[in-house]
mmCIF file of C-alpha atoms in Angstrom:
data_model
loop_
_atom_site.group_PDB
_atom_site.id
_atom_site.type_symbol
_atom_site.label_atom_id
_atom_site.label_comp_id
_atom_site.label_asym_id
_atom_site.label_seq_id
_atom_site.Cartn_x
_atom_site.Cartn_y
_atom_site.Cartn_z
ATOM 1 C CA MET A 1 0.000 0.000 0.000
ATOM 2 C CA ALA A 2 0.984 3.658 0.083
ATOM 3 C CA GLU A 3 2.036 4.036 3.735
ATOM 4 C CA LYS A 4 5.040 6.271 3.048
ATOM 5 C CA GLU A 5 3.075 8.561 0.758
ATOM 6 C CA ILE A 6 0.210 8.835 3.249
ATOM 7 C CA ALA A 7 2.689 9.647 6.039
ATOM 8 C CA LEU A 8 4.200 12.472 3.944
ATOM 9 C CA LEU A 9 0.778 13.948 3.262
ATOM 10 C CA ARG A 10 -0.212 13.669 6.929
ATOM 11 C CA GLU A 11 2.924 15.666 7.812
ATOM 12 C CA GLN A 12 1.787 18.315 5.342
ATOM 13 C CA LEU A 13 -1.618 18.354 7.048
ATOM 14 C CA THR A 14 0.067 18.895 10.415
ATOM 15 C CA SER A 15 2.217 21.698 9.051
ATOM 16 C CA LEU A 16 -0.944 23.653 8.177
ATOM 17 C CA ASP A 17 -1.313 24.319 11.916
ATOM 18 C CA GLU A 18 2.183 25.707 12.473
ATOM 19 C CA PRO A 19 2.247 29.222 13.940
ATOM 20 C CA LYS A 20 4.678 30.531 11.307
ATOM 21 C CA PHE A 21 2.828 28.994 8.357
ATOM 22 C CA ASP A 22 4.163 30.067 4.950
ATOM 23 C CA LEU A 23 1.675 29.205 2.210
ATOM 24 C CA GLU A 24 4.151 29.362 -0.678
ATOM 25 C CA ALA A 25 6.719 27.145 1.060
ATOM 26 C CA TRP A 26 3.960 24.706 2.059
ATOM 27 C CA LYS A 27 2.655 24.616 -1.520
ATOM 28 C CA ASN A 28 6.142 23.909 -2.892
ATOM 29 C CA HIS A 29 6.679 20.980 -0.525
ATOM 30 C CA THR A 30 3.221 19.594 -1.192
ATOM 31 C CA LEU A 31 3.607 19.910 -4.966
ATOM 32 C CA ILE A 32 6.886 17.985 -4.848
ATOM 33 C CA PHE A 33 5.217 15.143 -2.946
ATOM 34 C CA LEU A 34 2.066 15.054 -5.080
ATOM 35 C CA GLU A 35 4.034 15.158 -8.334
ATOM 36 C CA ARG A 36 6.080 12.175 -7.245
ATOM 37 C CA ILE A 37 2.982 10.232 -6.175
ATOM 38 C CA PHE A 38 0.559 11.112 -8.985
ATOM 39 C CA GLY A 39 2.672 12.520 -11.829
ATOM 40 C CA LYS A 40 3.038 16.009 -13.302
ATOM 41 C CA ASP A 41 -0.381 16.258 -14.929
ATOM 42 C CA ASN A 42 -2.603 15.362 -12.002
ATOM 43 C CA SER A 43 -5.487 17.674 -11.106
ATOM 44 C CA LYS A 44 -4.442 17.754 -7.441
ATOM 45 C CA LEU A 45 -1.333 19.717 -8.370
ATOM 46 C CA LYS A 46 -3.447 22.395 -10.037
ATOM 47 C CA LEU A 47 -5.684 22.625 -6.964
ATOM 48 C CA ILE A 48 -2.659 23.206 -4.721
ATOM 49 C CA ARG A 49 -1.068 25.688 -7.156
ATOM 50 C CA ASP A 50 -4.309 27.686 -7.239
ATOM 51 C CA LEU A 51 -4.397 28.163 -3.452
ATOM 52 C CA ARG A 52 -3.815 31.814 -2.622
ATOM 53 C CA TYR A 53 -4.996 34.503 -0.299
ATOM 54 C CA ASP A 54 -7.351 37.083 -1.779
ATOM 55 C CA TYR A 55 -6.341 40.501 -0.497
ATOM 56 C CA SER A 56 -8.887 42.469 -2.514
ATOM 57 C CA SER A 57 -10.795 45.150 -0.633
ATOM 58 C CA TRP A 58 -14.082 43.284 -1.117
ATOM 59 C CA ASN A 59 -12.693 40.117 0.365
ATOM 60 C CA LEU A 60 -11.160 41.949 3.321
ATOM 61 C CA ARG A 61 -14.466 43.741 3.952
ATOM 62 C CA ASP A 62 -16.424 40.457 3.816
ATOM 63 C CA THR A 63 -13.941 38.757 6.154
ATOM 64 C CA ALA A 64 -14.181 41.581 8.677
ATOM 65 C CA ALA A 65 -17.974 41.614 8.466
ATOM 66 C CA SER A 66 -18.321 37.862 8.928
ATOM 67 C CA GLY A 67 -15.924 37.810 11.870
ATOM 68 C CA LYS A 68 -13.750 35.043 10.442
ATOM 69 C CA THR A 69 -10.730 34.334 12.577
ATOM 70 C CA LYS A 70 -7.421 32.685 11.857
ATOM 71 C CA ASP A 71 -8.766 29.252 12.803
ATOM 72 C CA LYS A 72 -11.292 29.574 9.958
ATOM 73 C CA ASP A 73 -8.656 30.425 7.359
ATOM 74 C CA PRO A 74 -10.354 29.549 4.032
ATOM 75 C CA VAL A 75 -7.069 28.771 2.256
ATOM 76 C CA LYS A 76 -5.954 26.377 4.991
ATOM 77 C CA MET A 77 -9.410 24.794 5.064
ATOM 78 C CA GLN A 78 -9.283 24.217 1.313
ATOM 79 C CA ALA A 79 -5.727 22.832 1.526
ATOM 80 C CA ARG A 80 -6.816 20.506 4.340
ATOM 81 C CA GLU A 81 -9.753 19.221 2.272
ATOM 82 C CA ILE A 82 -7.527 18.535 -0.750
ATOM 83 C CA LEU A 83 -5.003 16.596 1.343
ATOM 84 C CA GLU A 84 -7.648 14.660 3.273
ATOM 85 C CA ALA A 85 -9.332 13.601 0.016
ATOM 86 C CA THR A 86 -5.945 12.613 -1.414
ATOM 87 C CA ILE A 87 -5.093 10.540 1.663
ATOM 88 C CA MET A 88 -8.488 8.844 1.525
ATOM 89 C CA GLU A 89 -7.934 8.040 -2.152
ATOM 90 C CA LEU A 90 -4.555 6.462 -1.391
ATOM 91 C CA GLU A 91 -5.985 4.481 1.540
ATOM 92 C CA LYS A 92 -8.928 3.121 -0.442
ATOM 93 C CA LEU A 93 -7.489 2.779 -3.953
ATOM 94 C CA GLY A 94 -3.726 2.589 -3.451
ATOM 95 C CA LEU A 95 -1.097 4.211 -5.600
ATOM 96 C CA PRO A 96 -1.879 5.027 -9.223
ATOM 97 C CA GLY A 97 -0.750 2.233 -11.517
ATOM 98 C CA GLU A 98 -0.376 -0.211 -8.640
ATOM 99 C CA SER A 99 -3.296 -2.397 -9.666
ATOM 100 C CA SER A 100 -2.346 -2.388 -13.336
ATOM 101 C CA GLU A 101 1.123 -3.716 -12.434
ATOM 102 C CA HIS A 102 -0.511 -6.488 -10.425
ATOM 103 C CA GLN A 103 -2.800 -7.234 -13.351
ATOM 104 C CA LYS A 104 0.164 -7.457 -15.742
ATOM 105 C CA VAL A 105 1.851 -10.044 -13.514
ATOM 106 C CA TRP A 106 -1.324 -12.122 -13.458
ATOM 107 C CA GLU A 107 -1.628 -11.957 -17.244
ATOM 108 C CA LEU A 108 1.955 -13.140 -17.610
ATOM 109 C CA LEU A 109 1.377 -16.009 -15.199
ATOM 110 C CA GLU A 110 -1.832 -17.009 -16.954
ATOM 111 C CA ASP A 111 0.101 -17.213 -20.242
ATOM 112 C CA GLU A 112 2.644 -19.650 -18.841
ATOM 113 C CA LEU A 113 0.704 -21.632 -16.220
ATOM 114 C CA THR A 114 -2.158 -24.052 -16.625
ATOM 115 C CA GLY A 115 -5.622 -23.047 -15.472
ATOM 116 C CA LYS A 116 -5.331 -25.445 -12.554
ATOM 117 C CA GLN A 117 -2.036 -23.884 -11.419
ATOM 118 C CA VAL A 118 -3.477 -20.372 -11.620
ATOM 119 C CA LYS A 119 -6.507 -21.417 -9.534
ATOM 120 C CA GLU A 120 -4.238 -23.083 -6.955
ATOM 121 C CA ILE A 121 -2.176 -19.897 -6.615
ATOM 122 C CA GLU A 122 -5.308 -17.710 -6.354
ATOM 123 C CA THR A 123 -6.683 -19.997 -3.641
ATOM 124 C CA LEU A 124 -3.409 -19.837 -1.723
ATOM 125 C CA LEU A 125 -3.285 -16.049 -1.954
ATOM 126 C CA LYS A 126 -6.790 -15.769 -0.530
ATOM 127 C CA SER A 127 -6.129 -18.271 2.250
ATOM 128 C CA GLU A 128 -4.990 -17.434 5.766
ATOM 129 C CA THR A 129 -2.102 -19.934 5.852
ATOM 130 C CA SER A 130 1.271 -18.603 6.902
ATOM 131 C CA ASP A 131 3.244 -20.698 4.424
ATOM 132 C CA LYS A 132 1.728 -19.213 1.259
ATOM 133 C CA ALA A 133 5.109 -18.371 -0.235
ATOM 134 C CA GLU A 134 6.388 -21.925 0.244
ATOM 135 C CA LYS A 135 3.308 -23.489 -1.336
ATOM 136 C CA ILE A 136 3.362 -21.094 -4.291
ATOM 137 C CA GLY A 137 7.054 -21.865 -4.647
ATOM 138 C CA GLU A 138 6.240 -25.579 -4.779
ATOM 139 C CA ILE A 139 3.777 -24.981 -7.612
ATOM 140 C CA LEU A 140 6.343 -22.942 -9.539
ATOM 141 C CA GLU A 141 9.083 -25.529 -8.912
ATOM 142 C CA LYS A 142 7.018 -28.062 -10.850
ATOM 143 C CA LEU A 143 7.263 -25.899 -13.970
ATOM 144 C CA GLU A 144 9.809 -26.666 -16.604
ATOM 145 C CA LYS A 145 12.855 -24.392 -16.759
ATOM 146 C CA GLU A 146 11.724 -22.963 -20.084
ATOM 147 C CA ASN A 147 8.417 -21.816 -18.582
ATOM 148 C CA LEU A 148 10.141 -20.235 -15.588
ATOM 149 C CA ALA A 149 12.650 -18.532 -17.851
ATOM 150 C CA ALA A 150 9.819 -17.195 -20.033
ATOM 151 C CA ILE A 151 7.942 -15.837 -16.988
ATOM 152 C CA ILE A 152 11.043 -14.092 -15.642
ATOM 153 C CA ALA A 153 11.937 -12.677 -19.065
ATOM 154 C CA LYS A 154 8.426 -11.265 -19.526
ATOM 155 C CA LEU A 155 8.442 -9.766 -16.032
ATOM 156 C CA LEU A 156 11.742 -8.031 -16.737
ATOM 157 C CA LEU A 157 10.542 -6.722 -20.089
ATOM 158 C CA ASN A 158 7.375 -5.290 -18.579
#
């Protein structure tokens, strides 16, 4: 799963509450993390880049009239919502591309293994036994060297 990425984003959430909060520095750090996790063209990066304080006279008048205080900072609230949604996405769906990599491995195995062998491995993966790796290894040991070599070659090429 994405434990390291989630931990980084949680640190960014915590830094929103620092007394000497610097929005531009926070945005730069967050953008670096999000770009590494999701890629350069992800919509989350645009949302973070677009965060800014509105110092127009109308906005200042409305803020004074509504009595908003620092703990109701709209920019920090928006930043918090973006990061919380991102963390939830990573917790529920995992890293982008993670499932497609898993799917590719299964497709490669299905090409080289018999249907029975694939079902045995699926059953083992779903089971609660502690010696899954050993039992899967036993199934793979029964394969001919050519099949094992083909599986490894395809994995390396993908």
